[in-house]
Short mmCIF file of C-alpha atoms in Angstrom, two decimals:
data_model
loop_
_atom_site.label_atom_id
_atom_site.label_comp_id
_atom_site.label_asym_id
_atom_site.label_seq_id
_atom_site.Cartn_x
_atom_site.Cartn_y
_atom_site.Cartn_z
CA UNK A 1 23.00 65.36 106.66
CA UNK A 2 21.45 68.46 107.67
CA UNK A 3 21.42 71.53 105.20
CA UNK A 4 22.50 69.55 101.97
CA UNK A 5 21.96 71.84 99.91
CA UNK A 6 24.86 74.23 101.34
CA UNK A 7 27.79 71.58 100.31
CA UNK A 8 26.40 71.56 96.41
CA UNK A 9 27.63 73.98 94.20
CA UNK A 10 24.97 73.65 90.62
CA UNK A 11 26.83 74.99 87.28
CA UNK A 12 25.89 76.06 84.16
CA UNK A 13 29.08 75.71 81.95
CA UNK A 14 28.25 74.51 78.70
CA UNK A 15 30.53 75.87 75.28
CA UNK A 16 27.11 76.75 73.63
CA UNK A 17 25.88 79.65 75.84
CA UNK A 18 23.29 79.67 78.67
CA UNK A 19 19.61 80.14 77.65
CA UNK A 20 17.15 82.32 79.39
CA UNK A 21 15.52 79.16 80.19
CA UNK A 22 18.82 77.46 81.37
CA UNK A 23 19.62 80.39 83.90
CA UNK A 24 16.18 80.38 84.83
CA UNK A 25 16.73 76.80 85.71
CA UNK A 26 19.99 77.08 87.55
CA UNK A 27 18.79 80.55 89.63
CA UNK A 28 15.23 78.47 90.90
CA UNK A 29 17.27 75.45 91.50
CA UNK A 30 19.92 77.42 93.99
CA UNK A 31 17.42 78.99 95.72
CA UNK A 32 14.90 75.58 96.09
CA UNK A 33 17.10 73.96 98.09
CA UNK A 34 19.53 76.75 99.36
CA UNK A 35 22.54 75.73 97.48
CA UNK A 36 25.64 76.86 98.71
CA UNK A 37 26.35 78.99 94.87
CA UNK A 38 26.19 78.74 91.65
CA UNK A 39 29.07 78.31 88.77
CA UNK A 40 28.23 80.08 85.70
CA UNK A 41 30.67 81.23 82.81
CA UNK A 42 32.02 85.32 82.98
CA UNK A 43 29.54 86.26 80.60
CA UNK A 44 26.23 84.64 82.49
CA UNK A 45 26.72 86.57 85.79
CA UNK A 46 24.76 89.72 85.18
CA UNK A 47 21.78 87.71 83.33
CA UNK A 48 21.72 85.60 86.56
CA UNK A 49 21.71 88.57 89.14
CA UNK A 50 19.42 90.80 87.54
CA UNK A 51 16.84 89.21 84.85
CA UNK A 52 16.65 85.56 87.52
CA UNK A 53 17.62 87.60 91.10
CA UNK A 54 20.19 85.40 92.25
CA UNK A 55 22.19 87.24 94.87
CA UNK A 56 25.36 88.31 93.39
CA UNK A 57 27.25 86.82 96.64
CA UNK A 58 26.67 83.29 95.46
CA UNK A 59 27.30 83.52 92.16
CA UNK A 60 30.58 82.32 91.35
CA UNK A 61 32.50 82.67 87.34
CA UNK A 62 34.86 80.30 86.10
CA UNK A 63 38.35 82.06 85.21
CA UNK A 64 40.68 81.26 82.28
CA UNK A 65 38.16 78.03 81.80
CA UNK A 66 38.43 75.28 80.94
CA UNK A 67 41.83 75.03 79.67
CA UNK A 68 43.80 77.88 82.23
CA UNK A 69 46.41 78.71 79.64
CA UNK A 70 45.87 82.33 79.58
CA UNK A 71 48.14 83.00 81.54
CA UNK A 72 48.88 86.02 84.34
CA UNK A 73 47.31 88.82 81.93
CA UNK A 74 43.90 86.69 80.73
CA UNK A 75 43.53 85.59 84.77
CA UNK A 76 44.08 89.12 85.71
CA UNK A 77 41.84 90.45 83.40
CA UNK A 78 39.09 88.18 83.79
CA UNK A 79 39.11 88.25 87.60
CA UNK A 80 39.09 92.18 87.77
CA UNK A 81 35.72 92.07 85.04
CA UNK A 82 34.35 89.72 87.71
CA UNK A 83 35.14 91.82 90.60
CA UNK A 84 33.96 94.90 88.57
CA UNK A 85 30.59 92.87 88.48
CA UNK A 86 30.70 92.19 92.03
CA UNK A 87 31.63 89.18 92.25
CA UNK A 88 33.36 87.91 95.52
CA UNK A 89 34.11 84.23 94.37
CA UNK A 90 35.58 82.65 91.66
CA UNK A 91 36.59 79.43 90.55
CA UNK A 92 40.10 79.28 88.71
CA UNK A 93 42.11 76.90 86.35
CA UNK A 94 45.47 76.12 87.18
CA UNK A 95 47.76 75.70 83.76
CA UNK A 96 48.09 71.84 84.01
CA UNK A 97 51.06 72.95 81.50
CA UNK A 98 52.80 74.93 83.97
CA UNK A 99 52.48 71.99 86.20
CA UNK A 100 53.83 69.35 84.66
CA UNK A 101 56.73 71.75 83.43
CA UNK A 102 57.39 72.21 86.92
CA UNK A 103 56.57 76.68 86.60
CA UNK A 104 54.92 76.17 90.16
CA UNK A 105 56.00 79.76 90.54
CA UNK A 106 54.02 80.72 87.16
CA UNK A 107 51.05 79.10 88.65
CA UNK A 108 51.80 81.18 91.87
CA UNK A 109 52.32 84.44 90.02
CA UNK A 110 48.86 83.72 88.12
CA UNK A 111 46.63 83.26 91.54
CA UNK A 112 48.14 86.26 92.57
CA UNK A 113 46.90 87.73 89.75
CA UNK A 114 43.09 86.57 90.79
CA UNK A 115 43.72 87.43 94.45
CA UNK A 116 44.36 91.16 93.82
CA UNK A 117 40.66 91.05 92.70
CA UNK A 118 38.71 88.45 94.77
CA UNK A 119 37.61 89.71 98.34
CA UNK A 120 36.72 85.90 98.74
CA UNK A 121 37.18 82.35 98.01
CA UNK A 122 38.97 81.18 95.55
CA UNK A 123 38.68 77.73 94.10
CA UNK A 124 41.27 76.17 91.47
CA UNK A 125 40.70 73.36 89.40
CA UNK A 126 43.74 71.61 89.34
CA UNK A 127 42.56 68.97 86.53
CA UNK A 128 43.35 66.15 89.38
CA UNK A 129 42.58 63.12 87.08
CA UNK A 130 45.59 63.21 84.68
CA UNK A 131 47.95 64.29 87.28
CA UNK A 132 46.79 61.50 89.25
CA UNK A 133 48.05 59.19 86.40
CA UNK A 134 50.75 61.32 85.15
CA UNK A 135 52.68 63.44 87.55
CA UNK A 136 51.09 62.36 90.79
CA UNK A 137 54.25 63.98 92.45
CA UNK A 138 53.58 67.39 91.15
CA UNK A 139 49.98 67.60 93.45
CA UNK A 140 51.94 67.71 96.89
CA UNK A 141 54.09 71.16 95.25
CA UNK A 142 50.72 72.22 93.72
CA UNK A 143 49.05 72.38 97.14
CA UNK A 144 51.56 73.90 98.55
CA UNK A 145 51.54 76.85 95.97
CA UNK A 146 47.92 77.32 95.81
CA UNK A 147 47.82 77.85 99.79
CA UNK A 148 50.89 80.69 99.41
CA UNK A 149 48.63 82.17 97.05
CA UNK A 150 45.76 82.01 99.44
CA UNK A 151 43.39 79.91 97.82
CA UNK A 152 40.77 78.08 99.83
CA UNK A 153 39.33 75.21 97.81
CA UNK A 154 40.78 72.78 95.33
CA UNK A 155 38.88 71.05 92.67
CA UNK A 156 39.45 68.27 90.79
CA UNK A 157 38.38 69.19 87.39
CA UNK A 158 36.92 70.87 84.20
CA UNK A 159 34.69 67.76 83.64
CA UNK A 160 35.43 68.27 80.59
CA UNK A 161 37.37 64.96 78.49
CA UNK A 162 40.22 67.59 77.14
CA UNK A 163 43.52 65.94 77.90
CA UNK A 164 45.39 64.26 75.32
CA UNK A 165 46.18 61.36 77.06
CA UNK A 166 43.77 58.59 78.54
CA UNK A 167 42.44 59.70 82.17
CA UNK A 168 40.47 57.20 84.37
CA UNK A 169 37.35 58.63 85.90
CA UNK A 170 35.97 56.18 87.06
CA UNK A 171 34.67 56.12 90.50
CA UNK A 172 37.41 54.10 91.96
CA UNK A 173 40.28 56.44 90.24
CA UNK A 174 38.09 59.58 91.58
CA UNK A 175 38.05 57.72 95.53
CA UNK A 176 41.69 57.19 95.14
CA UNK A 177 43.12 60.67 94.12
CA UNK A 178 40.37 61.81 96.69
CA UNK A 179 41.48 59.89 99.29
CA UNK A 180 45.09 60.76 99.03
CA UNK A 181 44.74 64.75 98.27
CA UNK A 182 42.79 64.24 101.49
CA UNK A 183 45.68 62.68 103.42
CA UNK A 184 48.06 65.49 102.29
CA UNK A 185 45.40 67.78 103.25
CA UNK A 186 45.23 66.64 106.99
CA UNK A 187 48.74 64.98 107.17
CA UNK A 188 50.01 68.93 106.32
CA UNK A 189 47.47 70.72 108.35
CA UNK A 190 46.83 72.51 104.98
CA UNK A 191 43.81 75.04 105.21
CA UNK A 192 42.30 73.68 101.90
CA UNK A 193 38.58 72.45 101.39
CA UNK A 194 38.21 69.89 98.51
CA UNK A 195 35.40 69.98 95.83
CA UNK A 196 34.45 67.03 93.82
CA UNK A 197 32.93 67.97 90.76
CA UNK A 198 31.58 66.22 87.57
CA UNK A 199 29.45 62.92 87.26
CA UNK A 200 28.34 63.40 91.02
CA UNK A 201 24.80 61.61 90.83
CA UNK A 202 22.49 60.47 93.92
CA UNK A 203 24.13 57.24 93.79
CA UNK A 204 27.56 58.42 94.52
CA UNK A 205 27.67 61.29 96.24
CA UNK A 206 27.45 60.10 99.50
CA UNK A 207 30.65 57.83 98.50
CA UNK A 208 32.78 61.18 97.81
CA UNK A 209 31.90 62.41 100.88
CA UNK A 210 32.42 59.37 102.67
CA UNK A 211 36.28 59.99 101.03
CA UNK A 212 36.49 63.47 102.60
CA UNK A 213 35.42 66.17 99.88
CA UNK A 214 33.79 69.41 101.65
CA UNK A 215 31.75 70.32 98.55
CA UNK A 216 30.27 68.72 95.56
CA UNK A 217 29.54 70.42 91.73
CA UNK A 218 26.66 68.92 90.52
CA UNK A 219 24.64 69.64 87.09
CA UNK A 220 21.44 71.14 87.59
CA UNK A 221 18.99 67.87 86.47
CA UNK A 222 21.15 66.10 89.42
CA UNK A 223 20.81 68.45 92.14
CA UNK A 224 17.05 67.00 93.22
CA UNK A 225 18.80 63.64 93.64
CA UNK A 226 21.91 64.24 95.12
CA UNK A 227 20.02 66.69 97.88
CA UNK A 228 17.72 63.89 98.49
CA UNK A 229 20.32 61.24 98.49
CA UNK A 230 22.60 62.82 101.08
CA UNK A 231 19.83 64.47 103.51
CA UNK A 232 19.74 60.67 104.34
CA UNK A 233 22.98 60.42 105.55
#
């Protein structure tokens, strides 16, 4: 694989802040091997841009994250602060409540919300894994909704063990649900790209890829290996 580095998306997301030296980290890392961007938290975009000069075109903030229950207002809000910032991607939660509650026209309303404010993609992390187990026949509405509200790229997850109920991540499950949102994908001629994201490692990225994802998140320690893994393929 040519280019590697443009199908890897690095993040920075942890729920105790980003360090100058973790920024640092992520900005050197995106621009060593010509990532495609980088996933930071709302608050981390200006310290990437302007104290580690990461262009502000491929730096991308999570919205309503990790949980996406803040509804139409905290979406809204959140994506205009980003756009105010100059940001022309983000990456979105869907309310898995919402979901399995059926509201696909909440969820709708809410990307609206984003879209007013985003000039480019929009990713939503649609916490694949427990629907998967639990309402697999809520993902075929879900995709639906999330291309009526223009969004370009789904993701599977937070990567983030916050569900109350046992998921299964284990590479298997993850090949599965990829395989079939894949399917729909095609089958429906739906103009979705799919990101895998969370536990991607050099030994297995070349498997989710393999299973038809477009893009992969990977933590910054990983990125070395997964770019060196899949420039082999």
């Amino acid at each position: 694989m040519k280019d590697a580095g443009q199908y890897l998306e690095p993040a920075y997301l942890y729920a105790d802040g980003s360090s100058i030296e973790n920024l640092a980290e992520l900005s050197a890392t995106v621009k060593k091997y010509n990532c495609r961007n980088a996933i930071v938290h709302l608050g981390d975009v200006e310290g990437l841009e302007f104290e580690h000069e990461l262009s502000i075109d491929r730096i991308k903030p999570v919205i309503d994250f990790p949980y996406g229950r803040g509804g139409v207002d905290v979406k809204d809000l959140e994506a205009e602060k980003a756009y105010g910032l100059g940001c022309v991607g983000m990456d979105v939660c869907v309310s898995l409540w919402a979901v399995l509650d059926g509201g696909f026209g909440i969820v709708e309303d809410e990307f609206n919300a984003v879209g007013r404010c985003c000039e480019s993609e929009i990713k939503a992390i649609i916490q694949l894994p427990f629907l998967w187990v639990y309402a697999k026949d809520a993902i075929e509405p879900l995709l639906d909704v999330l291309v009526d509200a223009e969004v370009a790229v789904v993701k599977d997850w937070t990567t983030v063990m916050n569900f109350s109920k046992p998921v299964d991540v284990s590479l298997p499950a993850r090949l599965a649900y990829l395989d079939y949102v894949r399917n729909l994908i095609d089958k429906k001629k739906l103009p979705l790209l799919v990101k895998i994201a969370g536990g991607v490692r050099a030994d297995n990225a070349a498997e989710f890829f393999k299973h038809g994802a477009d893009i992969l998140g990977v933590g910054v320690p990983h990125v070395e290996g997964v770019y060196n893994a899949l420039s082999k393929i």
